[in-house]
């Protein structure tokens, strides 16, 4: 049929070929008419259509049929029924899909973020790697050594301060928060380091110091000259220049926390060195400055902050004397942090609101997928553990992702099984439910655990760190078992040790031991390193230990791998099994997961035989997956006789579906309850 033909001729040809056509067309025109006509006419059309349908049942649909014919055919059962079935099938499938999606979302436990999974590794930049041979580590040096983290499967690196600083407190006295100190490099070096870290899948956590600046900071100079904008940026008060102690407050580094400033003719507060004046965070302008600085670094792309000395951020405005611990002590002998109850200089009301404000800024920068910005707070609250827990925030208001858990730093006080359990439990039993724990065994302020607890416990401590629930923190060198260096009074660098060498933090800040070459590979160009290299470096170093499967480093790597690949460690229950003078034993298990892990760690002074026959959930025979004493790998013990040497830690893997936690709920913790469906390999909320 050609379109050039006129309508009459078209109709004629069609009628000859298809006898049903004419009637259908007639019916069609009637139907058309009925759309503008009465109900009666519509009925008539329907009758006519039905008649046509009856009459032309043999006629097949054909290409180009007019809509009336199409309607005629499509209303027949053979077309209508499959169509309706298809329609309802689609509706049902869509609903089922929506229901399944909602169920999966509702049943899935929350995803773990990067800071849950990886340990946090602390780099003290002066001591990690010196690229330019001036004896002090730098940013380029860190960049050279990024593969060290990848080798260990560590994905988060916290770098202690590298801002421009007069280095009175080695970077914790900041002269310019927006600049890099030339000793460490420049802003371009920082940016290159960050790009390189991100390229390698590493996260960079900055140190941030909201409590104080250097006395060389521009704000302080403007404040002491009473610049109208800056005059209240610090905590100033009138005092007698001859006796500049407006009250009895003391600095963390000893003696009065007040210093008289000749320029301004007033005293200023410093909770640390006199070169570290405390900011007046009661002044909203100062808080805004801090927020701007946080934003400055978040804009650059850093992945989080370690917030320094947060409990000191606010002081009571009334400046009253703090109560003495020993009320009979003559006031002039009240000179140390331990002489006073810090009712007016720490943990003041308003502190948490401020941190939450900082957190909110970080949340604004956390919206892009995979760009979560992490916050950890530093606050030593000692026996007031509930004060530390406040930094977790509330279920509705977020604060830090976790406050540093410093309690394991006390392990050397009484290295034993029950003491280890006590310290672990201090955190676990006080942590708000659903929160994520973390563990610190060393940092730039505390003696290295290998020295304070003793060399024989180094491996066991790493084993515990990496098998407890939550995020481990590793201070540089702990992965190879570095120890303190000896420092004589004349070698002291740390201001905290200038008057009393025993308070110096230099021993734990010695250069990282990379290899057996000159200066342990910390640098090659110079004889001088800012602190001496530890004499053990020829055996205790990364290169040597990398080649030795039984080394502290290889064990660290193995345990960190296990921790990140085995669900019971990341998502499972943590249960105390036993603790005595020697042994601390606990297990990790996940509902529905056949494999569970039992740790038996001997923190005692001699060999020990542990009888776990009363623990009916454990199989009778236990095979050691890994021992810190490699000779005992794969050894099989009867559960009534598990033998360990002093300082030996065992990871025992066993298979069972009998879980320990339902029978011992008071001994067990889990941050976010989840179960495992082994057949399909998925986790679900339970
Ligand atoms: C933190 C740091 C410490 C520093 C102090 C003052 O405690 O860890 O090294 O001296 O703050 O900034
Ligand atoms: Mg303060």
XYZ file of C-alpha atoms and ligand atoms in Angstrom:
699
model
C 0.000 0.000 0.000
C 1.416 3.283 -1.061
C 0.967 6.548 0.813
C 0.595 8.389 -2.443
C -2.759 6.724 -2.983
C -5.809 8.558 -1.750
C -7.890 7.351 1.180
C -10.682 5.808 -0.898
C -8.352 3.668 -2.832
C -6.501 2.579 0.311
C -9.706 1.451 1.930
C -10.726 -0.459 -1.142
C -7.475 -2.374 -1.348
C -7.530 -3.153 2.350
C -11.088 -4.426 2.216
C -10.212 -6.788 -0.576
C -7.237 -8.189 1.304
C -8.847 -8.278 4.744
C -12.604 -8.647 5.001
C -12.570 -7.713 8.728
C -11.121 -4.307 7.957
C -14.193 -2.466 6.710
C -16.402 -3.431 9.617
C -13.759 -2.670 12.127
C -13.262 0.722 10.517
C -16.967 1.378 10.592
C -17.096 0.312 14.212
C -14.104 2.552 14.803
C -15.785 5.597 13.346
C -18.821 4.838 15.471
C -16.603 4.632 18.489
C -15.013 7.944 17.556
C -18.390 9.493 17.273
C -19.481 8.085 20.593
C -16.664 9.857 22.363
C -18.497 13.072 21.721
C -21.995 11.527 21.747
C -24.297 9.938 24.312
C -24.020 6.816 26.501
C -26.500 5.048 24.290
C -24.313 5.444 21.299
C -21.385 4.102 23.305
C -23.371 0.979 24.154
C -24.263 0.519 20.551
C -20.616 0.741 19.613
C -19.674 -1.815 22.197
C -22.258 -4.227 20.830
C -21.017 -3.602 17.346
C -17.383 -4.206 18.395
C -18.322 -7.429 20.124
C -20.150 -8.503 17.027
C -17.116 -7.679 14.930
C -14.949 -9.643 17.335
C -17.224 -12.653 17.021
C -17.431 -12.347 13.334
C -13.719 -11.998 12.625
C -12.167 -14.370 15.117
C -10.065 -15.815 12.363
C -8.486 -12.545 11.430
C -4.901 -12.239 12.653
C -3.336 -8.974 13.811
C -1.340 -7.417 11.058
C 1.226 -4.732 10.774
C -0.202 -1.298 10.273
C -3.663 -2.196 11.591
C -5.556 0.828 12.866
C -5.997 1.347 16.566
C -9.558 -0.025 16.583
C -8.415 -3.357 15.211
C -5.544 -3.336 17.624
C -7.933 -2.732 20.525
C -10.121 -5.498 19.281
C -7.286 -7.973 19.363
C -5.682 -6.739 22.507
C -8.857 -7.174 24.522
C -8.992 -10.848 23.674
C -8.133 -13.222 26.484
C -5.089 -14.706 24.737
C -3.432 -11.273 24.770
C -5.041 -9.796 27.818
C -4.293 -12.573 30.271
C -0.523 -12.836 29.609
C -0.363 -9.068 29.691
C -2.002 -8.887 33.055
C 0.123 -11.714 34.409
C 3.211 -9.854 33.248
C 2.002 -6.647 34.829
C 1.354 -8.224 38.231
C 4.596 -10.115 38.034
C 6.472 -6.847 37.551
C 4.577 -5.238 40.429
C 5.288 -8.206 42.712
C 8.964 -8.378 41.744
C 9.407 -4.644 42.341
C 7.747 -4.895 45.744
C 9.817 -7.963 46.602
C 12.987 -6.148 45.543
C 12.120 -3.136 47.676
C 11.314 -5.415 50.616
C 14.568 -7.356 50.217
C 16.563 -4.118 49.968
C 14.925 -2.712 53.089
C 15.495 -5.981 54.945
C 19.132 -6.138 53.908
C 19.679 -2.537 55.000
C 17.845 -3.138 58.270
C 19.728 -6.339 58.965
C 23.206 -5.206 57.943
C 25.500 -4.162 60.731
C 27.031 -0.707 60.133
C 30.093 -0.769 57.898
C 33.447 -0.378 59.555
C 35.374 2.759 58.660
C 39.076 2.952 57.938
C 39.988 3.891 61.507
C 38.198 0.804 62.837
C 40.180 -1.500 60.615
C 43.739 -0.266 60.525
C 46.031 0.401 63.452
C 47.007 4.042 63.919
C 50.774 4.472 63.626
C 52.396 7.454 65.330
C 55.285 9.133 63.583
C 57.374 11.538 65.622
C 58.719 13.506 62.656
C 62.026 14.553 64.253
C 62.925 10.914 64.665
C 61.471 8.936 61.788
C 63.668 9.586 58.762
C 66.048 12.413 57.977
C 66.205 13.022 54.224
C 68.522 16.060 54.161
C 71.134 14.989 56.667
C 70.697 17.748 59.243
C 70.228 15.156 61.975
C 66.492 15.791 62.354
C 63.755 13.840 60.585
C 61.523 15.571 58.033
C 58.477 15.252 55.788
C 60.461 14.083 52.760
C 61.904 11.396 54.983
C 58.422 10.188 55.908
C 57.541 10.109 52.214
C 60.533 7.894 51.513
C 59.336 5.364 54.032
C 55.657 4.994 53.179
C 56.132 1.432 51.973
C 57.005 0.455 55.514
C 53.358 1.049 56.444
C 52.073 -0.848 53.453
C 54.353 -3.782 54.299
C 52.703 -3.942 57.700
C 49.179 -3.359 56.404
C 48.966 -0.122 58.387
C 46.735 2.453 56.686
C 46.582 5.377 59.128
C 49.509 7.531 60.160
C 49.348 10.212 62.835
C 52.219 12.654 62.504
C 53.169 14.699 65.575
C 53.309 18.481 64.915
C 55.340 19.862 62.046
C 53.957 23.422 62.124
C 56.324 26.361 62.214
C 57.661 26.427 65.741
C 60.539 27.703 67.875
C 60.734 24.039 69.049
C 60.704 24.755 72.752
C 58.402 21.743 73.081
C 59.470 20.256 69.742
C 56.524 21.444 67.721
C 53.832 21.485 70.412
C 54.580 25.219 70.655
C 53.163 26.559 67.404
C 54.244 29.864 65.929
C 52.176 29.537 62.756
C 49.485 26.902 62.347
C 49.312 27.577 58.621
C 52.941 26.848 57.854
C 55.432 23.983 57.990
C 58.609 24.437 59.993
C 61.680 24.674 57.707
C 63.293 21.945 59.786
C 60.655 19.547 58.447
C 60.358 21.018 54.922
C 57.775 23.324 53.445
C 54.117 23.351 52.448
C 54.906 21.808 49.098
C 56.639 18.902 50.832
C 53.536 18.449 52.937
C 51.233 18.508 49.948
C 53.406 16.023 48.105
C 53.457 13.760 51.133
C 49.677 13.883 51.396
C 49.176 13.118 47.701
C 51.618 10.242 47.899
C 49.939 8.872 51.003
C 46.514 9.048 49.411
C 47.845 7.407 46.264
C 49.007 4.541 48.401
C 45.713 4.326 50.272
C 47.143 5.787 53.482
C 45.335 8.264 55.727
C 47.136 11.211 57.296
C 46.135 12.328 60.792
C 47.494 15.709 61.901
C 48.279 16.723 65.434
C 46.274 19.781 66.445
C 46.931 21.901 69.504
C 43.878 23.932 70.491
C 44.978 24.775 74.049
C 48.006 26.955 73.441
C 50.350 28.546 70.955
C 53.983 29.505 71.081
C 54.783 32.822 72.754
C 56.171 33.747 69.333
C 52.789 33.380 67.671
C 51.532 36.607 66.050
C 48.397 36.501 68.217
C 50.462 36.542 71.386
C 52.541 39.457 70.246
C 49.398 41.403 69.435
C 47.795 40.353 72.700
C 50.651 41.498 74.900
C 50.522 44.914 73.204
C 46.773 45.042 73.871
C 45.759 45.177 70.228
C 41.968 45.696 70.416
C 41.233 42.534 68.385
C 43.731 40.292 70.164
C 43.931 41.600 73.712
C 41.671 38.805 75.052
C 43.129 35.981 72.986
C 45.051 34.652 75.990
C 44.348 34.321 79.719
C 45.672 37.490 81.348
C 45.338 38.735 84.879
C 46.840 41.389 87.107
C 49.658 40.188 89.307
C 52.565 41.378 91.366
C 55.693 41.391 89.157
C 57.791 40.582 92.224
C 55.602 37.579 93.080
C 53.803 36.686 89.844
C 51.467 34.066 91.264
C 47.876 35.274 91.115
C 46.851 31.838 92.401
C 48.352 28.420 93.200
C 47.886 26.834 89.773
C 50.871 24.819 88.520
C 52.162 23.900 85.090
C 52.277 20.277 83.877
C 56.027 20.814 83.521
C 56.289 22.026 87.110
C 56.108 25.344 89.042
C 53.616 28.145 88.666
C 51.527 28.245 85.524
C 51.744 32.059 85.542
C 54.437 34.227 84.027
C 54.701 37.984 84.242
C 54.889 39.756 80.894
C 56.762 43.037 80.995
C 55.243 44.348 77.799
C 51.663 44.080 78.977
C 52.393 44.419 82.675
C 50.202 41.415 83.542
C 50.554 37.685 84.112
C 49.534 35.147 81.488
C 48.537 31.549 82.028
C 50.458 28.573 80.642
C 49.461 25.059 81.611
C 52.640 23.808 79.927
C 55.884 25.733 79.288
C 56.045 29.476 79.797
C 56.699 29.609 76.055
C 53.273 27.979 75.519
C 50.666 30.551 76.625
C 47.138 29.149 77.003
C 44.598 30.492 74.551
C 41.479 32.063 76.007
C 38.910 29.729 74.511
C 36.144 31.561 76.338
C 36.579 34.218 73.666
C 34.356 33.267 70.674
C 36.834 34.915 68.296
C 39.508 32.464 69.412
C 37.179 29.518 68.914
C 36.443 30.809 65.435
C 40.184 31.044 64.727
C 40.541 27.387 65.735
C 37.649 26.382 63.501
C 39.247 28.273 60.617
C 42.507 26.424 61.205
C 40.761 23.062 61.317
C 39.032 23.944 58.048
C 42.331 25.065 56.544
C 43.846 21.603 56.964
C 40.661 19.749 56.091
C 40.570 21.743 52.851
C 44.053 20.499 52.145
C 42.691 16.984 52.494
C 43.975 15.662 55.818
C 42.014 12.697 57.124
C 41.744 13.604 60.769
C 43.152 15.183 63.893
C 44.661 14.062 67.126
C 43.492 16.796 69.493
C 46.230 17.640 71.956
C 45.753 18.215 75.675
C 42.021 18.809 75.392
C 41.198 18.667 79.085
C 43.213 21.889 79.552
C 41.260 23.941 77.025
C 39.182 25.883 79.545
C 39.961 27.256 82.988
C 37.582 28.601 85.605
C 37.189 32.335 85.036
C 37.217 33.063 88.793
C 40.886 31.929 89.064
C 40.461 30.584 92.614
C 43.148 28.416 94.205
C 42.845 24.725 93.507
C 42.540 22.435 96.554
C 45.767 20.833 97.693
C 46.008 17.063 97.724
C 47.831 17.352 101.038
C 46.194 20.336 102.773
C 49.082 20.509 105.252
C 51.748 20.979 102.626
C 53.258 24.492 102.776
C 51.945 26.356 99.691
C 55.455 27.180 98.492
C 56.084 23.439 98.131
C 53.062 22.999 95.912
C 54.914 22.858 92.605
C 53.835 19.797 90.665
C 50.726 18.630 88.890
C 50.291 15.942 91.579
C 50.060 18.439 94.441
C 46.649 19.790 93.435
C 43.160 18.633 92.514
C 42.640 20.274 89.131
C 39.103 21.382 89.754
C 39.567 24.722 87.990
C 42.105 24.070 85.257
C 40.907 20.849 83.605
C 37.655 19.357 82.295
C 35.642 22.541 82.748
C 32.005 22.855 81.728
C 31.814 23.928 78.081
C 34.780 21.869 76.986
C 32.682 19.189 75.339
C 30.463 21.710 73.580
C 33.548 23.149 71.996
C 34.861 19.780 70.859
C 31.449 18.985 69.423
C 31.629 22.199 67.475
C 35.001 21.110 66.056
C 33.522 17.713 65.298
C 30.641 19.327 63.421
C 33.131 21.140 61.193
C 34.838 17.839 60.504
C 31.498 16.240 59.709
C 30.899 18.902 57.076
C 34.030 17.639 55.384
C 33.072 13.986 55.812
C 30.144 13.880 53.428
C 31.944 12.684 50.307
C 32.029 8.885 50.195
C 35.284 7.522 51.572
C 36.342 10.877 53.029
C 35.468 10.382 56.679
C 37.513 12.712 58.902
C 38.590 11.123 62.126
C 39.080 12.694 65.555
C 40.940 11.262 68.527
C 41.384 13.221 71.741
C 44.288 13.196 74.167
C 43.309 13.453 77.804
C 45.036 11.760 80.715
C 42.361 11.402 83.364
C 44.037 8.618 85.355
C 41.619 7.142 87.870
C 38.773 9.376 86.645
C 38.060 7.151 83.685
C 34.492 8.441 83.343
C 35.949 11.824 82.419
C 37.813 10.223 79.531
C 34.694 8.413 78.366
C 32.894 11.761 78.003
C 34.938 12.393 74.865
C 33.009 9.646 73.079
C 30.057 12.053 73.062
C 26.506 10.825 73.473
C 24.389 8.549 71.284
C 22.957 11.679 69.673
C 25.917 14.068 69.686
C 29.216 12.934 68.272
C 32.510 14.032 69.676
C 35.753 12.176 69.143
C 35.674 8.811 67.414
C 37.515 7.632 70.458
C 39.533 9.215 73.242
C 42.991 7.693 73.540
C 43.036 4.795 75.976
C 46.253 5.224 77.953
C 45.597 2.644 80.630
C 47.870 -0.031 79.157
C 50.754 2.406 79.656
C 50.485 1.331 83.301
C 51.175 -2.312 82.519
C 54.812 -2.093 83.691
C 53.669 -1.046 87.160
C 52.795 -4.648 87.848
C 53.325 -6.824 84.822
C 51.092 -9.819 85.521
C 48.080 -11.575 84.092
C 45.515 -10.137 86.431
C 46.929 -6.592 86.145
C 46.700 -6.766 82.354
C 43.097 -7.914 82.725
C 42.386 -5.139 85.216
C 43.726 -2.461 82.853
C 41.845 -3.840 79.871
C 38.701 -4.017 81.930
C 39.072 -0.423 83.109
C 38.259 0.538 79.555
C 35.835 -2.190 78.577
C 33.623 -1.892 81.628
C 33.482 1.917 81.501
C 33.134 2.444 77.765
C 29.611 3.533 76.738
C 27.871 0.671 74.960
C 28.265 0.496 71.209
C 31.473 2.562 71.237
C 34.757 1.470 69.745
C 37.728 0.748 72.034
C 41.376 1.535 71.329
C 44.723 0.728 72.921
C 47.940 2.669 73.379
C 51.119 1.100 74.745
C 53.503 3.938 73.962
C 53.918 7.457 72.654
C 56.372 10.357 72.581
C 55.535 11.262 76.192
C 56.003 7.895 77.912
C 58.909 5.480 78.307
C 58.918 2.760 75.695
C 57.017 -0.270 76.909
C 59.900 -2.543 75.893
C 62.029 -0.760 78.491
C 59.506 -0.166 81.205
C 57.806 -3.570 81.110
C 60.928 -5.398 80.005
C 62.210 -6.712 76.693
C 60.764 -10.185 77.189
C 57.213 -8.842 77.103
C 57.486 -6.831 73.877
C 56.061 -9.535 71.627
C 53.312 -10.456 74.052
C 52.273 -6.807 74.336
C 52.069 -6.449 70.551
C 50.077 -9.671 70.437
C 47.624 -8.345 72.989
C 47.406 -4.952 71.258
C 46.523 -6.561 67.936
C 44.022 -9.128 69.207
C 41.984 -7.010 71.638
C 38.789 -5.479 70.238
C 39.184 -1.985 68.767
C 41.906 0.105 67.176
C 45.546 -0.460 68.167
C 47.978 2.463 68.223
C 51.608 1.802 67.473
C 54.293 4.343 68.319
C 57.100 4.237 65.768
C 59.592 1.498 66.593
C 57.199 -0.607 68.649
C 56.774 -2.888 65.668
C 60.460 -3.833 65.963
C 60.666 -3.688 69.752
C 62.683 -0.474 70.086
C 63.721 0.480 73.599
C 64.592 3.709 75.430
C 68.004 5.206 74.990
C 70.046 6.309 77.971
C 70.338 10.055 78.279
C 72.786 11.962 80.419
C 71.947 15.374 81.797
C 74.183 17.005 79.194
C 72.390 15.246 76.344
C 68.924 16.346 77.408
C 66.921 18.016 74.633
C 63.430 17.877 76.105
C 62.560 20.954 78.198
C 60.668 18.675 80.592
C 64.005 17.054 81.460
C 66.140 20.187 81.694
C 66.051 20.244 85.487
C 65.416 16.621 86.199
C 66.771 14.128 83.703
C 64.365 11.488 84.981
C 61.467 13.533 83.585
C 63.031 13.807 80.142
C 61.041 12.318 77.257
C 64.148 12.037 75.095
C 64.738 8.313 75.818
C 61.627 7.314 73.843
C 62.333 9.726 70.978
C 65.530 8.257 69.548
C 65.904 7.831 65.771
C 63.969 5.042 64.077
C 66.129 1.998 63.423
C 65.864 1.130 59.738
C 68.955 -0.943 59.069
C 72.401 -1.911 60.357
C 74.198 0.881 58.558
C 75.426 4.191 59.896
C 72.884 5.942 62.129
C 70.604 2.921 61.682
C 69.644 4.277 58.252
C 67.869 7.237 59.885
C 70.178 9.333 57.750
C 73.402 8.674 55.957
C 74.902 12.089 55.401
C 75.938 13.074 58.897
C 77.493 11.823 62.073
C 75.003 13.748 64.136
C 71.497 12.749 64.906
C 69.476 15.019 67.193
C 69.341 12.242 69.766
C 71.688 9.250 69.875
C 70.723 6.093 68.035
C 70.017 3.140 70.328
C 73.065 0.855 70.513
C 70.903 -2.178 69.729
C 70.249 -0.935 66.200
C 72.383 -3.535 64.457
C 69.947 -6.276 65.393
C 66.842 -4.308 66.239
C 66.019 -2.781 62.879
C 63.482 -3.059 60.084
C 65.777 -4.557 57.458
C 67.115 -7.352 59.629
C 63.730 -8.172 61.066
C 62.088 -8.212 57.645
C 64.304 -11.117 56.703
C 63.549 -13.059 59.863
C 60.192 -14.804 60.011
C 60.348 -15.066 63.768
C 61.175 -11.403 64.407
C 59.067 -8.934 66.373
C 58.323 -7.209 63.056
C 57.199 -10.393 61.264
C 54.980 -11.293 64.167
C 53.486 -7.816 64.136
C 52.785 -8.176 60.412
C 51.228 -11.609 60.865
C 49.007 -10.521 63.747
C 47.876 -7.358 62.005
C 47.027 -9.418 58.925
C 45.060 -11.872 61.030
C 43.245 -9.072 62.791
C 42.135 -7.498 59.534
C 41.232 -10.674 57.689
C 39.439 -12.649 60.386
C 35.983 -11.383 61.238
C 35.992 -12.482 64.899
C 38.794 -9.974 65.544
C 37.132 -7.026 63.824
C 33.489 -7.701 64.568
C 33.341 -10.394 67.170
C 32.789 -10.763 70.885
C 35.606 -10.274 73.321
C 35.402 -12.471 76.430
C 37.647 -12.863 79.452
C 38.498 -16.491 79.987
C 41.022 -16.428 82.819
C 43.510 -14.235 84.594
C 45.999 -15.137 87.293
C 49.401 -13.914 88.445
C 50.943 -15.045 85.175
C 48.381 -15.450 82.490
C 45.792 -13.246 80.863
C 43.525 -15.248 78.587
C 40.604 -14.108 76.467
C 38.804 -15.200 73.351
C 37.287 -13.678 70.246
C 34.269 -15.276 68.618
C 31.488 -14.341 66.255
C 28.046 -15.938 66.201
C 27.707 -18.217 63.211
C 31.451 -18.167 62.528
C 33.007 -21.561 62.965
C 36.502 -20.334 63.708
C 37.158 -18.704 67.065
C 40.394 -17.556 68.695
C 41.767 -18.035 72.160
C 44.668 -15.908 73.395
C 46.830 -17.064 76.281
C 49.439 -14.478 77.293
C 51.972 -15.001 80.034
C 52.826 -11.653 81.675
C 54.358 -13.436 84.648
C 57.939 -13.970 85.662
C 58.189 -17.651 84.915
C 56.648 -20.570 83.046
C 53.012 -21.303 83.635
C 50.578 -24.132 83.021
C 47.043 -22.976 82.496
C 44.113 -25.265 83.096
C 41.080 -24.330 81.039
C 39.315 -27.672 81.473
C 36.434 -25.899 83.207
C 35.729 -23.924 80.037
C 33.355 -26.363 78.427
C 32.925 -24.295 75.264
C 36.534 -25.006 74.277
C 37.516 -28.224 72.514
C 39.764 -30.568 74.517
C 42.665 -30.239 72.124
C 43.954 -26.817 71.194
C 46.381 -26.170 68.382
C 48.591 -23.085 68.523
C 48.214 -21.011 65.380
C 50.985 -18.654 66.409
C 53.252 -18.305 69.395
C 55.577 -15.405 70.124
C 58.037 -18.251 70.668
C 58.089 -19.605 67.117
C 59.182 -23.064 68.277
C 55.676 -23.516 69.668
C 53.772 -22.708 66.469
C 51.348 -25.529 65.685
C 51.933 -27.173 69.031
C 48.885 -29.033 70.357
C 47.868 -28.649 74.013
C 45.263 -30.382 76.083
C 43.079 -27.577 77.367
C 43.879 -28.652 80.894
C 47.582 -28.057 80.350
C 48.421 -25.022 78.244
C 52.062 -24.185 78.776
C 53.635 -20.798 78.315
C 56.968 -19.227 79.166
C 57.232 -15.772 80.731
C 56.523 -13.260 77.969
C 55.035 -15.842 75.651
C 51.736 -15.192 73.945
C 49.681 -17.791 72.088
C 46.994 -17.383 69.466
C 44.970 -20.580 69.346
C 42.463 -21.115 66.576
C 39.683 -23.606 67.183
C 36.538 -24.658 65.390
C 33.180 -24.892 67.069
C 29.669 -23.562 66.872
C 29.361 -23.599 70.655
C 29.697 -20.020 71.707
C 31.144 -18.829 74.995
C 29.378 -15.489 75.334
C 25.782 -16.702 75.805
C 26.880 -18.665 78.879
C 29.086 -15.884 80.310
C 27.448 -12.575 79.430
C 29.143 -10.729 82.291
C 32.588 -11.607 80.889
C 31.910 -10.502 77.333
C 31.699 -7.316 75.257
C 30.859 -6.472 71.702
C 30.758 -3.004 70.184
C 28.254 -3.647 67.441
C 26.567 -7.007 67.606
C 26.669 -8.965 64.357
C 26.204 -12.579 63.279
C 27.709 -14.446 60.406
C 25.861 -16.594 57.895
C 28.575 -18.979 56.886
C 26.728 -20.583 53.957
C 26.565 -17.300 52.047
C 29.378 -15.509 53.824
C 27.438 -12.444 54.981
C 27.109 -10.558 58.235
C 23.777 -9.533 59.642
C 22.479 -7.720 62.690
C 21.234 -10.107 65.324
C 50.619 16.829 74.816
C 51.782 16.295 74.039
C 53.050 16.637 74.737
C 53.145 18.129 74.855
C 51.913 18.691 75.524
C 51.842 20.159 75.393
O 50.504 16.214 76.048
O 51.645 14.934 73.846
O 54.148 16.142 74.042
O 54.276 18.457 75.570
O 50.728 18.201 74.954
O 51.497 20.525 74.098
Mg 43.830 26.126 78.472
